Coordinates of N, CA and C in Angstrom, one line a residue:
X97 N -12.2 6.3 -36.6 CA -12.3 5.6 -35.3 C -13.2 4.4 -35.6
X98 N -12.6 3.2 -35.4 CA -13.7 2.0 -35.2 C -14.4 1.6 -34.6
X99 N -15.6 0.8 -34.5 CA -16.7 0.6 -33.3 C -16.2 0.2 -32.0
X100 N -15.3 -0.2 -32.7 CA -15.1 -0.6 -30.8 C -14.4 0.3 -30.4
X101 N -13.5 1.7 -30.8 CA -13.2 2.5 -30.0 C -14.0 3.3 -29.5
X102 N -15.2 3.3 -30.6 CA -16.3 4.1 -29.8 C -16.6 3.9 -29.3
X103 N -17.0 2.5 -28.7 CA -17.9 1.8 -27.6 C -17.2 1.9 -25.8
X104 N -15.4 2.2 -26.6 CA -15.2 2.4 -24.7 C -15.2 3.5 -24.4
X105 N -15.4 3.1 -23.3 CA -16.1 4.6 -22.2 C -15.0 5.8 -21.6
X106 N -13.7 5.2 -22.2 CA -12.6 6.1 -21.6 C -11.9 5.7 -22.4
X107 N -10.9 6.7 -22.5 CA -9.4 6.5 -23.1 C -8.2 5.4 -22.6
X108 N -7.4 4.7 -23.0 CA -6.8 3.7 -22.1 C -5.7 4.6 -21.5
X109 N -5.4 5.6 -22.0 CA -4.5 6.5 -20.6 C -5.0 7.1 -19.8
X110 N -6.9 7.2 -19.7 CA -7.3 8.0 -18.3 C -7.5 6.6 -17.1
X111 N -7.3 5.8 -17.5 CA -7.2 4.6 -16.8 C -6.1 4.4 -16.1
X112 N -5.0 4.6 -17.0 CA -3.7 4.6 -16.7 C -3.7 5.6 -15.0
X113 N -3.5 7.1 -16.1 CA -3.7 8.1 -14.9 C -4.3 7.7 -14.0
X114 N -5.4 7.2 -13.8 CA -6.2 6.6 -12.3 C -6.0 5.8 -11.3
X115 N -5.2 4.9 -12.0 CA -3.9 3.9 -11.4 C -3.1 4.8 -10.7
X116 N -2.7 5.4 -11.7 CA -1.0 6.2 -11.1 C -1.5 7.2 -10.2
X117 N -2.4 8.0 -10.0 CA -2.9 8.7 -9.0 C -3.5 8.3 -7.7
X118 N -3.9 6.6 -7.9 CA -4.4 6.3 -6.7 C -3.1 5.3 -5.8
X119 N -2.5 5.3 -7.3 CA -1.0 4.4 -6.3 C -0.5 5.4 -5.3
X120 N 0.0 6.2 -6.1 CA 0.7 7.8 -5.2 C -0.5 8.0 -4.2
X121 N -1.5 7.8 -4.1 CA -2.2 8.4 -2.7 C -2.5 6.9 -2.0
X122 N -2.3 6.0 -2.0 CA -1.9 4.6 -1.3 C -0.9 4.7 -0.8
X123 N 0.4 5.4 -1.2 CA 1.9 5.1 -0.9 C 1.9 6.2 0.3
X124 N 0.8 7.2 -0.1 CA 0.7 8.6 1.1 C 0.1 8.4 2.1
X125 N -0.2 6.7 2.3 CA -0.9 6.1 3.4 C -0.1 5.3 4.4
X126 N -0.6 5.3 5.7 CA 0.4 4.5 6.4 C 0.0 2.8 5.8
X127 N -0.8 2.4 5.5 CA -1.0 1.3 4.9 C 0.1 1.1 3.9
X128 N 0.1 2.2 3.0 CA 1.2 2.0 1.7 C 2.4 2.4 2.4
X129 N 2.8 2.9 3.1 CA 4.5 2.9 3.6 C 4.6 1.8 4.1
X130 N 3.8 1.4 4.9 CA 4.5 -0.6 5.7 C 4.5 -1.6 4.3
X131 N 3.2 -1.2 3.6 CA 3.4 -2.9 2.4 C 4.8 -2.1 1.3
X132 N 4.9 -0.8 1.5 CA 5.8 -0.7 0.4 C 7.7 -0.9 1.3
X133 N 7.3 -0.7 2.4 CA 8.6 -1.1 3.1 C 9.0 -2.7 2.9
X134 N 7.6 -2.9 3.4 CA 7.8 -4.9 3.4 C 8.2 -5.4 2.1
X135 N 7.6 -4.8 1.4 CA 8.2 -5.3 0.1 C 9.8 -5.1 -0.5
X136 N 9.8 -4.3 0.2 CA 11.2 -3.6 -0.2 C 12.3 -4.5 0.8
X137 N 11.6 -4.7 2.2 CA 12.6 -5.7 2.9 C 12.5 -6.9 1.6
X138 N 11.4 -7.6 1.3 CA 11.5 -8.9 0.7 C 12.6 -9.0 -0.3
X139 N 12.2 -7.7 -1.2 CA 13.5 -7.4 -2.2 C 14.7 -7.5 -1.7
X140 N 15.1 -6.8 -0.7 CA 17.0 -6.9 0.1 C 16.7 -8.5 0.3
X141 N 16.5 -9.3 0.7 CA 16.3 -10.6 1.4 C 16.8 -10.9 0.1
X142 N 15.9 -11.1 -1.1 CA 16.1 -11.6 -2.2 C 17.8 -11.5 -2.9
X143 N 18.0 -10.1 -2.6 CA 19.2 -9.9 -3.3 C 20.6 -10.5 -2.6
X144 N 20.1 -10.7 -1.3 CA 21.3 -11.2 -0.2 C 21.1 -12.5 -0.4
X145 N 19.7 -13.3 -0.3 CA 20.2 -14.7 -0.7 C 20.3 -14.8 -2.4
X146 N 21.2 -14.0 -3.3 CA 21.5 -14.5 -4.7 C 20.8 -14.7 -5.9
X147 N 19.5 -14.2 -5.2 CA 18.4 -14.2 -6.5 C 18.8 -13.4 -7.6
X148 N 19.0 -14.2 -8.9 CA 19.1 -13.1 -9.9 C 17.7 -12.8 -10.8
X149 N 16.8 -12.9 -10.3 CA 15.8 -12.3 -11.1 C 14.9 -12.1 -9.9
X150 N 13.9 -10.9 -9.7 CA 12.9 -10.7 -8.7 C 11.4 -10.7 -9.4
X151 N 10.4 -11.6 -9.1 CA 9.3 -10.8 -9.1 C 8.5 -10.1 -8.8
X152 N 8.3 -9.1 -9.1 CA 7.3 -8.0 -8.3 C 5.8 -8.9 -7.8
X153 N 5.4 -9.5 -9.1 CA 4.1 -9.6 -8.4 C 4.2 -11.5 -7.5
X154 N 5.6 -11.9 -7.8 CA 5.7 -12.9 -5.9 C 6.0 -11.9 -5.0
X155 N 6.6 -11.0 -4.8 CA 6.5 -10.5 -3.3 C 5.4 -9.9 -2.9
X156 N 4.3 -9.5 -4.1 CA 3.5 -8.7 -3.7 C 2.5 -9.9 -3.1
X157 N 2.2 -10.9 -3.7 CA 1.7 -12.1 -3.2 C 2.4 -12.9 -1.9
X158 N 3.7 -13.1 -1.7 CA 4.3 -13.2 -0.6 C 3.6 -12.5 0.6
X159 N 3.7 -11.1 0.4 CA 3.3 -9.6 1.2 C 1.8 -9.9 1.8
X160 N 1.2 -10.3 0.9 CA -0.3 -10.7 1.3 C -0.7 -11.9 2.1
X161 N 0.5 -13.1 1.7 CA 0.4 -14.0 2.8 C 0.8 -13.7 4.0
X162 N 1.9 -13.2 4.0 CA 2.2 -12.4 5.3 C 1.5 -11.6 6.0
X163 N 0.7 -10.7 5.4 CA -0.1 -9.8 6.1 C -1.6 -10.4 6.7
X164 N -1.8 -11.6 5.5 CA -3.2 -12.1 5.6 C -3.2 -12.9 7.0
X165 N -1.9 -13.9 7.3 CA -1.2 -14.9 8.1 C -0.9 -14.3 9.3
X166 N 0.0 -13.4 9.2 CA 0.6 -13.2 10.6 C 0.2 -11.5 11.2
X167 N -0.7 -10.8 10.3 CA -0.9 -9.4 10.7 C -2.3 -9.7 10.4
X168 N -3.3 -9.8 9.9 CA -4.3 -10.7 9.9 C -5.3 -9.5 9.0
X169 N -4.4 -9.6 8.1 CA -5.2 -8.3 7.3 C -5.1 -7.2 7.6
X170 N -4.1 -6.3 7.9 CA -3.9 -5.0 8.2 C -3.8 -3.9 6.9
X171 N -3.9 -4.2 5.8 CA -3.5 -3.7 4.4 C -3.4 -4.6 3.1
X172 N -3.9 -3.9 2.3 CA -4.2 -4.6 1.3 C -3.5 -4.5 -0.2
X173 N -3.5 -5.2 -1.2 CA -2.1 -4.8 -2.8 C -3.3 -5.2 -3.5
X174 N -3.6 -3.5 -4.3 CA -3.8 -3.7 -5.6 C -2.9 -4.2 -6.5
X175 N -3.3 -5.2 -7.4 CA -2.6 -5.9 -8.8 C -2.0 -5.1 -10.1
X176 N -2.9 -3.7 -9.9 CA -2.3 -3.0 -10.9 C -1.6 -1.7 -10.5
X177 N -1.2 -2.0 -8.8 CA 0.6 -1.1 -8.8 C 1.1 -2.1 -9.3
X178 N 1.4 -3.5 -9.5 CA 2.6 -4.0 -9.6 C 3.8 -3.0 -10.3
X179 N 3.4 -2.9 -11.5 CA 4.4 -2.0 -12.5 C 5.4 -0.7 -11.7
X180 N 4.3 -0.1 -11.0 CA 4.7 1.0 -10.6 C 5.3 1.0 -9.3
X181 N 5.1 -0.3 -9.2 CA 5.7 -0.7 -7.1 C 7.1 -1.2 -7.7
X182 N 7.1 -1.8 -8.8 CA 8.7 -2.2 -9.4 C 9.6 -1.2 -9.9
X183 N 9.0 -0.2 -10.4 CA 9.5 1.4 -10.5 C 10.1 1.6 -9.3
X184 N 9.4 1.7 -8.5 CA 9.6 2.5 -7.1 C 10.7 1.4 -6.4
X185 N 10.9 0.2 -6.5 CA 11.6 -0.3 -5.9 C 12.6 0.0 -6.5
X186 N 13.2 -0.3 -7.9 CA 14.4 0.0 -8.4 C 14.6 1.5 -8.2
X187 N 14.1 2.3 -7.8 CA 14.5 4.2 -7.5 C 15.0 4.2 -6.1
X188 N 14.4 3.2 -5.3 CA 14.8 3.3 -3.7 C 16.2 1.9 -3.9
X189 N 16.2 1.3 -4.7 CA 17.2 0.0 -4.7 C 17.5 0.3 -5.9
X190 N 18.6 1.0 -6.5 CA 19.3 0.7 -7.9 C 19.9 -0.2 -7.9
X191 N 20.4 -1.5 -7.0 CA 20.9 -2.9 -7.1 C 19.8 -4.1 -7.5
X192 N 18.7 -3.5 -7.8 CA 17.4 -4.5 -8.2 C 17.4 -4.0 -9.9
X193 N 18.1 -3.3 -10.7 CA 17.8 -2.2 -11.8 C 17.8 -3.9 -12.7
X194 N 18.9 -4.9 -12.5 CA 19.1 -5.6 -13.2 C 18.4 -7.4 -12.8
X195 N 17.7 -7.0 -11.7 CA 17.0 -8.3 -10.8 C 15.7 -8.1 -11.1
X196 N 14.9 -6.9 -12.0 CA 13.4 -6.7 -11.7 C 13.7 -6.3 -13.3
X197 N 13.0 -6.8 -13.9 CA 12.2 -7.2 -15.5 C 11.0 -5.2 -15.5
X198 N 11.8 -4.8 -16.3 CA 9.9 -3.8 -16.8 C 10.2 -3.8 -18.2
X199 N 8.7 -3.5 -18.2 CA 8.2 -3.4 -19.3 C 7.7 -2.2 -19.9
X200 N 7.3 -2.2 -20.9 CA 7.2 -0.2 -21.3 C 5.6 -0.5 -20.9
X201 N 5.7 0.8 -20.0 CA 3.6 1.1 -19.5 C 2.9 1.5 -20.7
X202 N 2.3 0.6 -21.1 CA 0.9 0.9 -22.1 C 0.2 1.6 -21.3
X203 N -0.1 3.3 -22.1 CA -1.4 3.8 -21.6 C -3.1 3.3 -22.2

């Protein structure tokens, strides 16, 4: 092991897991059912007006203008669901499978 592995304080997959455990208990929130609906509307929008490629993290920035704008901060997007909010969209939308880009999750 090299110094710098010894110097961090965690493993990069208990990090991971910490993410993925707090996303799934955000999504078990009514906060996380409306931003993950709203996103999911943005996504159908996208796909009806012809977009062939979606970004996860513009709707999620979209999402936040919207919320910040016209709901006035009702809920808030961590940056590091993106990955896993693009998972979850293509499982509820298999017509996004070829419009949303992933990437393999480094633990």
């Amino acid at each position: 092991m090299s110094d710098t592995q010894a110097a961090l304080p965690f493993d990069k997959r208990d990090a991971f897991n910490r993410y993925a455990r707090d996303y799934m208990a955000w999504r078990c929130t009514s906060a996380g059912r409306d931003a993950f609906a709203a996103l999911k509307a943005m996504a159908g929008r996208a796909v009806a007006a012809g977009r062939r490629r979606i970004g996860v993290r513009l709707l999620i920035e979209r999402a936040r203008w919207e919320v910040e704008i016209e709901r006035r901060g009702q809920w808030k997007l961590n940056n590091n669901f993106a990955p896993l909010i693009a998972r979850d969209l293509i499982a509820d939308m298999p017509e996004l499978a070829d419009r949303i880009e992933l990437r393999t999750l480094r633990a």
